[in-house]
CSV table of C-alpha atoms in Angstrom, one decimal:
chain,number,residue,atom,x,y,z
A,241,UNK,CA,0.0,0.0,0.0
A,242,UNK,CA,1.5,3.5,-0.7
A,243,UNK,CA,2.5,5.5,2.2
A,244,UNK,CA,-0.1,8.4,3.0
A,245,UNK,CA,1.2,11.6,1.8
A,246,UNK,CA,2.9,13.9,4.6
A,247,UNK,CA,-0.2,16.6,4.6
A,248,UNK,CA,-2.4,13.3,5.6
A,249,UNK,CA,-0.3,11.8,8.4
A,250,UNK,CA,-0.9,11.9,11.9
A,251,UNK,CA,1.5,14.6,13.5
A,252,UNK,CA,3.5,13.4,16.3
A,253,UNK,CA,5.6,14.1,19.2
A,254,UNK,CA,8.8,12.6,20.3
A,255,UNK,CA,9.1,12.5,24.5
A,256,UNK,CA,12.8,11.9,25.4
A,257,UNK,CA,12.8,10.2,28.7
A,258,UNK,CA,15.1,8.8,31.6
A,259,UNK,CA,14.5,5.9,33.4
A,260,UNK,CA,15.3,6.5,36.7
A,261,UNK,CA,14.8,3.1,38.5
A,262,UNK,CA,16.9,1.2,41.1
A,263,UNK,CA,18.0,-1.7,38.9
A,264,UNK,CA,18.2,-1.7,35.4
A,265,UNK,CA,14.6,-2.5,33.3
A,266,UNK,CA,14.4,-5.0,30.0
A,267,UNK,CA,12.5,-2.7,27.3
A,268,UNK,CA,9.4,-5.4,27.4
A,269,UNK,CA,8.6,-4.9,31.0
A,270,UNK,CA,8.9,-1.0,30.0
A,271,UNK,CA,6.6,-1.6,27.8
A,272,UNK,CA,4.1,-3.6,29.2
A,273,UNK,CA,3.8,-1.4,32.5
A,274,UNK,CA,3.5,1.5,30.3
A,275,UNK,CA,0.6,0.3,28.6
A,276,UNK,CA,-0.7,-1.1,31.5
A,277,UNK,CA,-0.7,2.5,33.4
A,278,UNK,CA,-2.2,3.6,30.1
A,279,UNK,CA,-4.9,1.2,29.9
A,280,UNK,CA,-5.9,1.5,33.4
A,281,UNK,CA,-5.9,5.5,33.5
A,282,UNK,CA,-7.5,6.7,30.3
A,283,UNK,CA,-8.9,3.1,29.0
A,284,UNK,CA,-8.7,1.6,25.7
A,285,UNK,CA,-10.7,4.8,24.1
A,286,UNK,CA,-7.9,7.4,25.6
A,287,UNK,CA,-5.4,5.0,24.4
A,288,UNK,CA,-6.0,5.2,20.9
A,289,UNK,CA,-6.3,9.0,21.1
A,290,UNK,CA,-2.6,9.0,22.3
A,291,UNK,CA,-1.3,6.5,20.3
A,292,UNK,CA,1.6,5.7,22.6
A,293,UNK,CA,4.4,4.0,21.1
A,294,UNK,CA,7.9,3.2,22.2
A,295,UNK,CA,10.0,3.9,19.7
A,296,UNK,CA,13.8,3.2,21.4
A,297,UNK,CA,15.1,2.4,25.0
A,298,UNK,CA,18.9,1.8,25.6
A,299,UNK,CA,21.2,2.7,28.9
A,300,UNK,CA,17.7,3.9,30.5
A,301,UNK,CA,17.3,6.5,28.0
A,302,UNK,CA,14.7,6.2,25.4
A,303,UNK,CA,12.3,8.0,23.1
A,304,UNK,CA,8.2,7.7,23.3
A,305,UNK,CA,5.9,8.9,20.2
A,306,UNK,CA,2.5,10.2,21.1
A,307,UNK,CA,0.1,12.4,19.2
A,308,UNK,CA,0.8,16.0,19.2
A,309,UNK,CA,-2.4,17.0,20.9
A,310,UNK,CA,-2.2,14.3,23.9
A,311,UNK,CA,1.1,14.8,25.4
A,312,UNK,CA,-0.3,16.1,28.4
A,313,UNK,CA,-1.9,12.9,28.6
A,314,UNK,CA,0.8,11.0,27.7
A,315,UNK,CA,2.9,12.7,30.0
A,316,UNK,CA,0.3,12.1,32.4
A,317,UNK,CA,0.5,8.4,31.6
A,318,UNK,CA,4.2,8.2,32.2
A,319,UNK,CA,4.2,9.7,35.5
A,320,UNK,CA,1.8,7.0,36.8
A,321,UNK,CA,4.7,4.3,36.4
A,322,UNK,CA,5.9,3.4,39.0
A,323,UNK,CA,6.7,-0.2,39.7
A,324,UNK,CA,8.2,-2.2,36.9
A,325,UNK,CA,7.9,-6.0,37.1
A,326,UNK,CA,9.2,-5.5,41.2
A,327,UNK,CA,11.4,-2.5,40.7
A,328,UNK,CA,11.2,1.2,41.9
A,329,UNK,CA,11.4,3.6,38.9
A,330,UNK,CA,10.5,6.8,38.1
A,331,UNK,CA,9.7,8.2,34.0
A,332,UNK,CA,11.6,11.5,33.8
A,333,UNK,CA,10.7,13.5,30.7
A,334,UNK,CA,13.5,15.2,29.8
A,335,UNK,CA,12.1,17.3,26.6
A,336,UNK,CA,9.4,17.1,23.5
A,337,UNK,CA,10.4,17.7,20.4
A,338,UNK,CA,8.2,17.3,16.9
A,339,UNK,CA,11.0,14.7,15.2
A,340,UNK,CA,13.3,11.9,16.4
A,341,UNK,CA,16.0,13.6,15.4
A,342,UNK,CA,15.4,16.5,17.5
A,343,UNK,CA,14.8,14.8,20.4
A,344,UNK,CA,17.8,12.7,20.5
A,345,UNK,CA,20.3,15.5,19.7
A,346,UNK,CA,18.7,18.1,22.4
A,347,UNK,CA,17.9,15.9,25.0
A,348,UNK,CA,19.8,12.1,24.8
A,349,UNK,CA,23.4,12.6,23.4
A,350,UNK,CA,25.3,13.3,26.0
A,351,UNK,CA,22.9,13.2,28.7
A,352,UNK,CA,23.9,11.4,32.0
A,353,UNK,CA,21.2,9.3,33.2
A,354,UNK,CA,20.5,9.6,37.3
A,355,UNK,CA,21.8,7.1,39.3
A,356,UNK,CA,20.0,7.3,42.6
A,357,UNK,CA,22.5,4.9,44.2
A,358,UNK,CA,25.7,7.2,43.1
A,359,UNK,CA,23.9,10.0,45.1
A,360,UNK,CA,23.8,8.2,48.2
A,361,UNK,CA,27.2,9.4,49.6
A,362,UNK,CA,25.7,9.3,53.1
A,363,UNK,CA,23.8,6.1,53.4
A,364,UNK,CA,25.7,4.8,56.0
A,365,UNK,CA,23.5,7.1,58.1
A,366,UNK,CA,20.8,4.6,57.3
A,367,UNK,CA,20.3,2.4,59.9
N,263,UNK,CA,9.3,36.5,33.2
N,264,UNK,CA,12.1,34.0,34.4
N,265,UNK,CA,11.1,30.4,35.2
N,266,UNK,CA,9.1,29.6,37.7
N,267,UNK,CA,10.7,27.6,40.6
N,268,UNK,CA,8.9,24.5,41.9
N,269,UNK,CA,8.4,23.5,45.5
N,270,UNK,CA,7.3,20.3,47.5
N,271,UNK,CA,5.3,21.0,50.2
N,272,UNK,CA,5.3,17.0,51.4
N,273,UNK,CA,7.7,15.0,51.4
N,274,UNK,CA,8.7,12.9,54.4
N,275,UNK,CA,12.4,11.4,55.1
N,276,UNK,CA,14.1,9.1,57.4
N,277,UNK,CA,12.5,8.3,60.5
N,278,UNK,CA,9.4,8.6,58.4
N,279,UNK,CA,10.0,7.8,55.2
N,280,UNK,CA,12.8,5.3,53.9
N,281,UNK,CA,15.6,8.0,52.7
N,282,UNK,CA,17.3,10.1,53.7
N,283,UNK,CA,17.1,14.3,53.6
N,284,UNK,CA,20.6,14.0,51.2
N,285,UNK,CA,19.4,11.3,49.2
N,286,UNK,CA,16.0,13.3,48.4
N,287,UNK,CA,17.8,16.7,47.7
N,288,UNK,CA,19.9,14.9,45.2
N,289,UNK,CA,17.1,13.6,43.4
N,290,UNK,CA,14.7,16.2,43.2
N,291,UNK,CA,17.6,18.7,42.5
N,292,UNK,CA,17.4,16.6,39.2
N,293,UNK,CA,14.1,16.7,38.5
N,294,UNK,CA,14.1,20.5,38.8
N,295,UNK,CA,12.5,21.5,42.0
N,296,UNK,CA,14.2,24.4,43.8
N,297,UNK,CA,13.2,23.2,47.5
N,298,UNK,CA,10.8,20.5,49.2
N,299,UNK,CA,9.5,20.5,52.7
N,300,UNK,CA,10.2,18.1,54.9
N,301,UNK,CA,7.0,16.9,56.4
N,302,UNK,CA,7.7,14.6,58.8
N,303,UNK,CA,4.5,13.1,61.0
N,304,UNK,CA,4.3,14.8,64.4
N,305,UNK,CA,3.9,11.2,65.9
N,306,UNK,CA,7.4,10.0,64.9
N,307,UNK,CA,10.2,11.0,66.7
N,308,UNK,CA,12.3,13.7,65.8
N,309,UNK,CA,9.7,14.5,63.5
N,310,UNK,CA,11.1,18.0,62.4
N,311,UNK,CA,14.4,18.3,60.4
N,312,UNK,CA,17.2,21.0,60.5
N,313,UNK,CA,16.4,23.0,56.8
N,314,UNK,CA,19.2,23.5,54.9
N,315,UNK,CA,20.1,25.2,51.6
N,316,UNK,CA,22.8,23.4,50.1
N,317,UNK,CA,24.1,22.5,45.9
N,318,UNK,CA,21.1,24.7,44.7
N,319,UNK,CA,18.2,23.7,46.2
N,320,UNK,CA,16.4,24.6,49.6
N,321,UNK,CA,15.0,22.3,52.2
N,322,UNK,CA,12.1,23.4,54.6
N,323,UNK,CA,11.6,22.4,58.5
N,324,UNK,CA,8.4,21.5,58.4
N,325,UNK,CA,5.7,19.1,60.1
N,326,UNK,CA,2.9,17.4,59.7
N,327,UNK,CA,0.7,17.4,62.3
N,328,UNK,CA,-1.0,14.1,63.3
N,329,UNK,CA,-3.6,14.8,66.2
N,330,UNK,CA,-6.6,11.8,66.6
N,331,UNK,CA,-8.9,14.7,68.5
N,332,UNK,CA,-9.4,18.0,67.0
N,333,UNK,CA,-9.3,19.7,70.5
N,334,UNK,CA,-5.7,18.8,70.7
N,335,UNK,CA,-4.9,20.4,67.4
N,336,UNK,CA,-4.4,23.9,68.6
N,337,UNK,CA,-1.7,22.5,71.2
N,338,UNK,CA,0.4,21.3,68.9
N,339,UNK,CA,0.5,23.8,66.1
N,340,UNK,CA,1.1,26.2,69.1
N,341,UNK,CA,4.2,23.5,70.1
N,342,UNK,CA,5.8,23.4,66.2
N,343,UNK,CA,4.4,27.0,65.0
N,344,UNK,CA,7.5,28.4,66.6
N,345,UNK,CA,10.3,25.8,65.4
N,346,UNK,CA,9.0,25.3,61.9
N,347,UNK,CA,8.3,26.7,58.6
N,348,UNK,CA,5.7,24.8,57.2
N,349,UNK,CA,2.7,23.7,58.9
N,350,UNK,CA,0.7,21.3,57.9
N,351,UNK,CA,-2.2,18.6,59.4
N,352,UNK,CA,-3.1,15.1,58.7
N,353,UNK,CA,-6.6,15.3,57.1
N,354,UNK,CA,-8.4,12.7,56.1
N,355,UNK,CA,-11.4,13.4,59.1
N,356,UNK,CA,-14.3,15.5,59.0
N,357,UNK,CA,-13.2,17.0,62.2
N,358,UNK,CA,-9.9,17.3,62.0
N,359,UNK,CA,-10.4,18.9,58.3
N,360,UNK,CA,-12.6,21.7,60.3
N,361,UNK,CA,-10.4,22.2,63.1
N,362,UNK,CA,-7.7,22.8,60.4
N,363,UNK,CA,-9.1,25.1,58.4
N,364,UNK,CA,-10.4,27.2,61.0
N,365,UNK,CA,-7.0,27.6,62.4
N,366,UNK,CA,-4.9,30.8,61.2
N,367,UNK,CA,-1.4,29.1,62.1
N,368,UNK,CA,-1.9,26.2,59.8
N,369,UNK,CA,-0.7,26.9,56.6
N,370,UNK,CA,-1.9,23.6,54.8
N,371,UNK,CA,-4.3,21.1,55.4
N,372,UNK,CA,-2.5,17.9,53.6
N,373,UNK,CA,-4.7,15.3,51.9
N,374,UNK,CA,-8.3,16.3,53.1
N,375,UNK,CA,-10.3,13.9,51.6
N,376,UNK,CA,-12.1,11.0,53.8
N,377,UNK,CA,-13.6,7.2,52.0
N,378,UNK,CA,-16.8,9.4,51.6
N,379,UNK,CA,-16.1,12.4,49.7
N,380,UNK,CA,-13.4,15.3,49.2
N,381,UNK,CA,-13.3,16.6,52.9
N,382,UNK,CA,-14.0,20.0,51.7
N,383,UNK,CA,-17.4,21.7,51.5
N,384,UNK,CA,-18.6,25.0,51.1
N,385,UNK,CA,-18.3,26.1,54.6
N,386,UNK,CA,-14.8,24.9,55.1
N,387,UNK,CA,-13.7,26.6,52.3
N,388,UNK,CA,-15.1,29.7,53.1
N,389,UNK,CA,-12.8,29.2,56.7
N,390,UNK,CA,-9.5,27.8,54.9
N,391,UNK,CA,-10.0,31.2,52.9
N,392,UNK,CA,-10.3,33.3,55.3
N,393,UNK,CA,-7.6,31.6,57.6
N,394,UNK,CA,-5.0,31.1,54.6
N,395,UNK,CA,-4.8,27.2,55.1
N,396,UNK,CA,-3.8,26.1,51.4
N,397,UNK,CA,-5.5,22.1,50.7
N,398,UNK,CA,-3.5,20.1,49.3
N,399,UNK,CA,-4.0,17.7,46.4
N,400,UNK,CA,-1.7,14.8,47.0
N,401,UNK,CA,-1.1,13.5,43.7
N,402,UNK,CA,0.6,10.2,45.5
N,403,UNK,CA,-3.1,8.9,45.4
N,404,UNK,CA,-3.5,9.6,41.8
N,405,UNK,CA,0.3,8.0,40.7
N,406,UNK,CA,0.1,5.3,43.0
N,407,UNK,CA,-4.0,4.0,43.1
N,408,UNK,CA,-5.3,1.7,40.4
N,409,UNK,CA,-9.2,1.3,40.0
N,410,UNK,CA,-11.9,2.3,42.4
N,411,UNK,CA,-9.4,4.3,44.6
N,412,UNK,CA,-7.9,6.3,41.9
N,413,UNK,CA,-11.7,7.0,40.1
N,414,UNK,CA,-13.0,8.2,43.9
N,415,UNK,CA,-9.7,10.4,44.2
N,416,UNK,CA,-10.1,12.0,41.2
N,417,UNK,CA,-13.5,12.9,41.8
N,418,UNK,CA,-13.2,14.1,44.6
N,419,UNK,CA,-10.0,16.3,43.8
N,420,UNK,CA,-12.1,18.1,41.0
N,421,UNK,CA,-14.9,19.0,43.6
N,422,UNK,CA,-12.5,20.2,46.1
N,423,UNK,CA,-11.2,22.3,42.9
N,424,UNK,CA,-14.5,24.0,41.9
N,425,UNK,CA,-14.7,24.6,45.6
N,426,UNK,CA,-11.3,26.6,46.2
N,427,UNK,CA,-11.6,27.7,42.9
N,428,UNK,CA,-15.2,29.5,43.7
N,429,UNK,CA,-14.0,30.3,47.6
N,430,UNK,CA,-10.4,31.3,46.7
N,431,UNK,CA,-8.8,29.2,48.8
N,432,UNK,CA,-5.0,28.3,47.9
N,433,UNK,CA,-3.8,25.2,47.1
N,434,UNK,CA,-0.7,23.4,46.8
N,435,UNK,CA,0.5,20.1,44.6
N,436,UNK,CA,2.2,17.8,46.3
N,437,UNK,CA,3.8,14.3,45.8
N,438,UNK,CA,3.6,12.9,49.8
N,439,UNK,CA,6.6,10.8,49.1
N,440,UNK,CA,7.7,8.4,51.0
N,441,UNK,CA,10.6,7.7,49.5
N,442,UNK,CA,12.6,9.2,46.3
N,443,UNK,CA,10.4,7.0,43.7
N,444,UNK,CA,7.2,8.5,45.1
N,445,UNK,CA,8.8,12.2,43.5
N,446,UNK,CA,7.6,13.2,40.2
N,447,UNK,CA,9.0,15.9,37.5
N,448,UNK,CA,7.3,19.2,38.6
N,449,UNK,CA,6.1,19.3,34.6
N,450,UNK,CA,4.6,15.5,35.4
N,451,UNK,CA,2.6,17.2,38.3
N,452,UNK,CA,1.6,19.7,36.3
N,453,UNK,CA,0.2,16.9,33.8
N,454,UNK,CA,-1.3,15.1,36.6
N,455,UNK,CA,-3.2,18.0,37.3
N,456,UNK,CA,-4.6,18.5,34.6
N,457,UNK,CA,-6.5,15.0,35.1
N,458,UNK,CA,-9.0,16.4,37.2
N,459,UNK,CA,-9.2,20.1,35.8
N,460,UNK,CA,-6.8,22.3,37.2
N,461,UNK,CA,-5.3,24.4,34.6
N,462,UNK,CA,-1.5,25.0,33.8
N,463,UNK,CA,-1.2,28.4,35.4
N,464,UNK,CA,-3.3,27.2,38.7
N,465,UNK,CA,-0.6,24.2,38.7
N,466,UNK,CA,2.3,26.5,38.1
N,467,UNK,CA,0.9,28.7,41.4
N,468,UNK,CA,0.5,25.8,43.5
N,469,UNK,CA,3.5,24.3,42.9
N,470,UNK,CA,5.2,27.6,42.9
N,471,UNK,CA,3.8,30.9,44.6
N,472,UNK,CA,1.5,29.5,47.2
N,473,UNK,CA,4.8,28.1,48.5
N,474,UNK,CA,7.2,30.4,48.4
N,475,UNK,CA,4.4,33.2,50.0
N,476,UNK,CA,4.0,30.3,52.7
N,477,UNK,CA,7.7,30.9,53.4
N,478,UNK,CA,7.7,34.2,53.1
N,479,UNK,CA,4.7,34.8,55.4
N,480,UNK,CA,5.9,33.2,57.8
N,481,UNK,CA,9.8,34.2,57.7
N,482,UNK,CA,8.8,37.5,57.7
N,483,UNK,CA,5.7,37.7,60.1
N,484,UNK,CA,5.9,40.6,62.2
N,485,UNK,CA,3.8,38.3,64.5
N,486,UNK,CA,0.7,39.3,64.4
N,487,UNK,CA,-1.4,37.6,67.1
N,488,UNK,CA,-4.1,35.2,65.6
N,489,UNK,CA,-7.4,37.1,64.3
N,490,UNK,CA,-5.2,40.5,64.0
N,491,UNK,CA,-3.8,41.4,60.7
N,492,UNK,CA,-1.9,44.4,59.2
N,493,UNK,CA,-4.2,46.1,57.2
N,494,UNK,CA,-2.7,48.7,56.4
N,495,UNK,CA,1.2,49.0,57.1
N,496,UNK,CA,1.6,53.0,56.6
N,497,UNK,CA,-0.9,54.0,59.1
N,498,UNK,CA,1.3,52.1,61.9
N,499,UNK,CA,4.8,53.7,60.7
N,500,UNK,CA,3.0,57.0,60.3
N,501,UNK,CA,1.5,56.5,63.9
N,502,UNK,CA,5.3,57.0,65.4
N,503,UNK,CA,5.4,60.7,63.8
């Protein structure tokens, strides 16, 4: 089938994001938590609006396609993660930007993903 | 304008949560707030925390006030008003909601709604407005509930919105973390919010000026005796003439 014509696509947003979490996350369990989250806070109609979609997710960095009137929503969404398969994490949105490209070179290259346990200089204080 | 800086008005730490004040200044530092409160419950020990301002972002001594009779409230607001910056009381009761809002020294009345309904009606809002006590939407409930829970909160939230949106009552956005997981992106609040109707700018004050004029009010109070207010500040300095 030909490909629709640019003026006829869907437009779209790219969310760059960090996964904060205590313990690295395989992409599938990313994946099914967020659509999980999604499914369970706007349903299967709100779902479809926002057309979620994860496009890439190395080194807890990643990119997330939405449509470009429900990123609210899908940001929305994201924050509601917060337990994947058993670990802590936390979906940082780090910038939107209307192509990949864009999002990868303003927000990912270079960009140091938090580690919660470097931070911890003083957990000894933990008892 | 510059941007806005975001503030945490709940967030409790070791003894009360499970990290510590360092390891929760690191990690909202990165999510871009400028300061959190440290709301420890009054029933812990040490429940109120040296605040600090250290690598860029401030930390509030604060409490949250946990009382299971409303006649004991006052007490204990007069016992922390003094040590702290911040203020707040454990809703959650009918009775503990009006005691709160219908006392001047509170500056925030912390997740107000009960199994029935939002906590809030029209005659507590009128009080909270005229006493200043912000309510609080604690978006832990919306981030963290699934199902029934999460629907109820919701609802409830949106009526407690019309009300302090028709009442003018303040109102402050808040995670209630537990721990540094439980913190979200002030921009992610912000979305939250928007959930149950609140609009960007009403966000961006509750998350920003309602707490930094809680600060500031009571930093700066020329303590002014509960019920007495300065009206007008020229007709006092002009007095001394």
């Amino acid at each position: 089938m030909k490909i629709l014509p640019p003026t006829l696509r869907n437009r779209k947003r790219y969310l760059a994001f960090e996964l904060i979490s205590e313990k690295e996350v395989p992409r599938d369990d990313l994946i099914k938590e967020i659509f999980s989250c999604a499914s369970s806070l706007i349903g299967d109609l709100g779902s479809s609006e926002c057309n979620i979609r994860l496009l890439s997710f190395e080194n807890s960095k990643g990119i997330i396609r939405c449509n470009h009137n429900t990123t609210d929503k899908t940001r929305a969404v994201l924050a509601t993660v917060s337990n994947i398969s058993g670990t802590q994490a936390v979906i940082h949105i780090l910038g939107i930007s209307g192509t990949v490209k864009g999002a990868t070179k303003k927000y990912l290259e270079e960009f140091e993903v938090f580690n919660p346990k470097e931070q911890s200089y003083l957990k000894e204080y933990k008892s | 304008m510059g941007n806005p800086r975001f503030y945490d008005f709940n967030v409790h730490t070791v003894p009360d949560g499970k990290d510590t004040v360092k390891d929760v200044m690191a990690f909202a530092k990165h999510l871009g707030f400028s300061g959190f409160a440290i709301t420890n419950h009054s029933n812990v020990e040490e429940p109120y925390l040296e605040g600090s301002m250290q690598d860029g972002i401030d930390t509030y001594k604060a409490v949250e006030i946990v009382v299971s009779n409303p006649s004991k409230l006052n007490g204990l607001v007069g016992k922390y008003r003094k040590n702290v910056d911040v203020v707040a009381v454990h809703g959650g009761n009918e009775e503990i909601n009006r005691a709160a809002v219908e006392t001047p020294a509170v500056d925030i009345l912390a997740h107000p709604q009960t199994s029935k309904n939002g906590g809030i009606n029209h005659v507590l809002a009128k009080s909270a407005s005229h006493n200043n006590v912000a309510i609080e939407f604690n978006l832990d409930s919306i981030i963290k509930g699934r199902g029934g829970k999460r629907v109820h909160t919701l609802s409830f939230f949106s009526k407690n919105l019309e009300l302090a949106r028709k009442y003018n009552v303040s109102t402050v956005l808040t995670s209630n973390a537990y721990n540094c997981f439980d913190l979200r992106a002030p921009e992610e609040m912000i979305a939250l919010s928007k959930l149950f109707g609140m609009s960007r700018e009403e966000a961006i004050t509750s998350l920003s000026d309602i707490p930094e004029s809680i600060i500031t009010k009571n930093r700066n109070s020329g303590i002014v005796q509960g019920g007495v207010e300065i009206v007008n500040e020229e007709i006092i300095s002009s007095d001394g003439e």
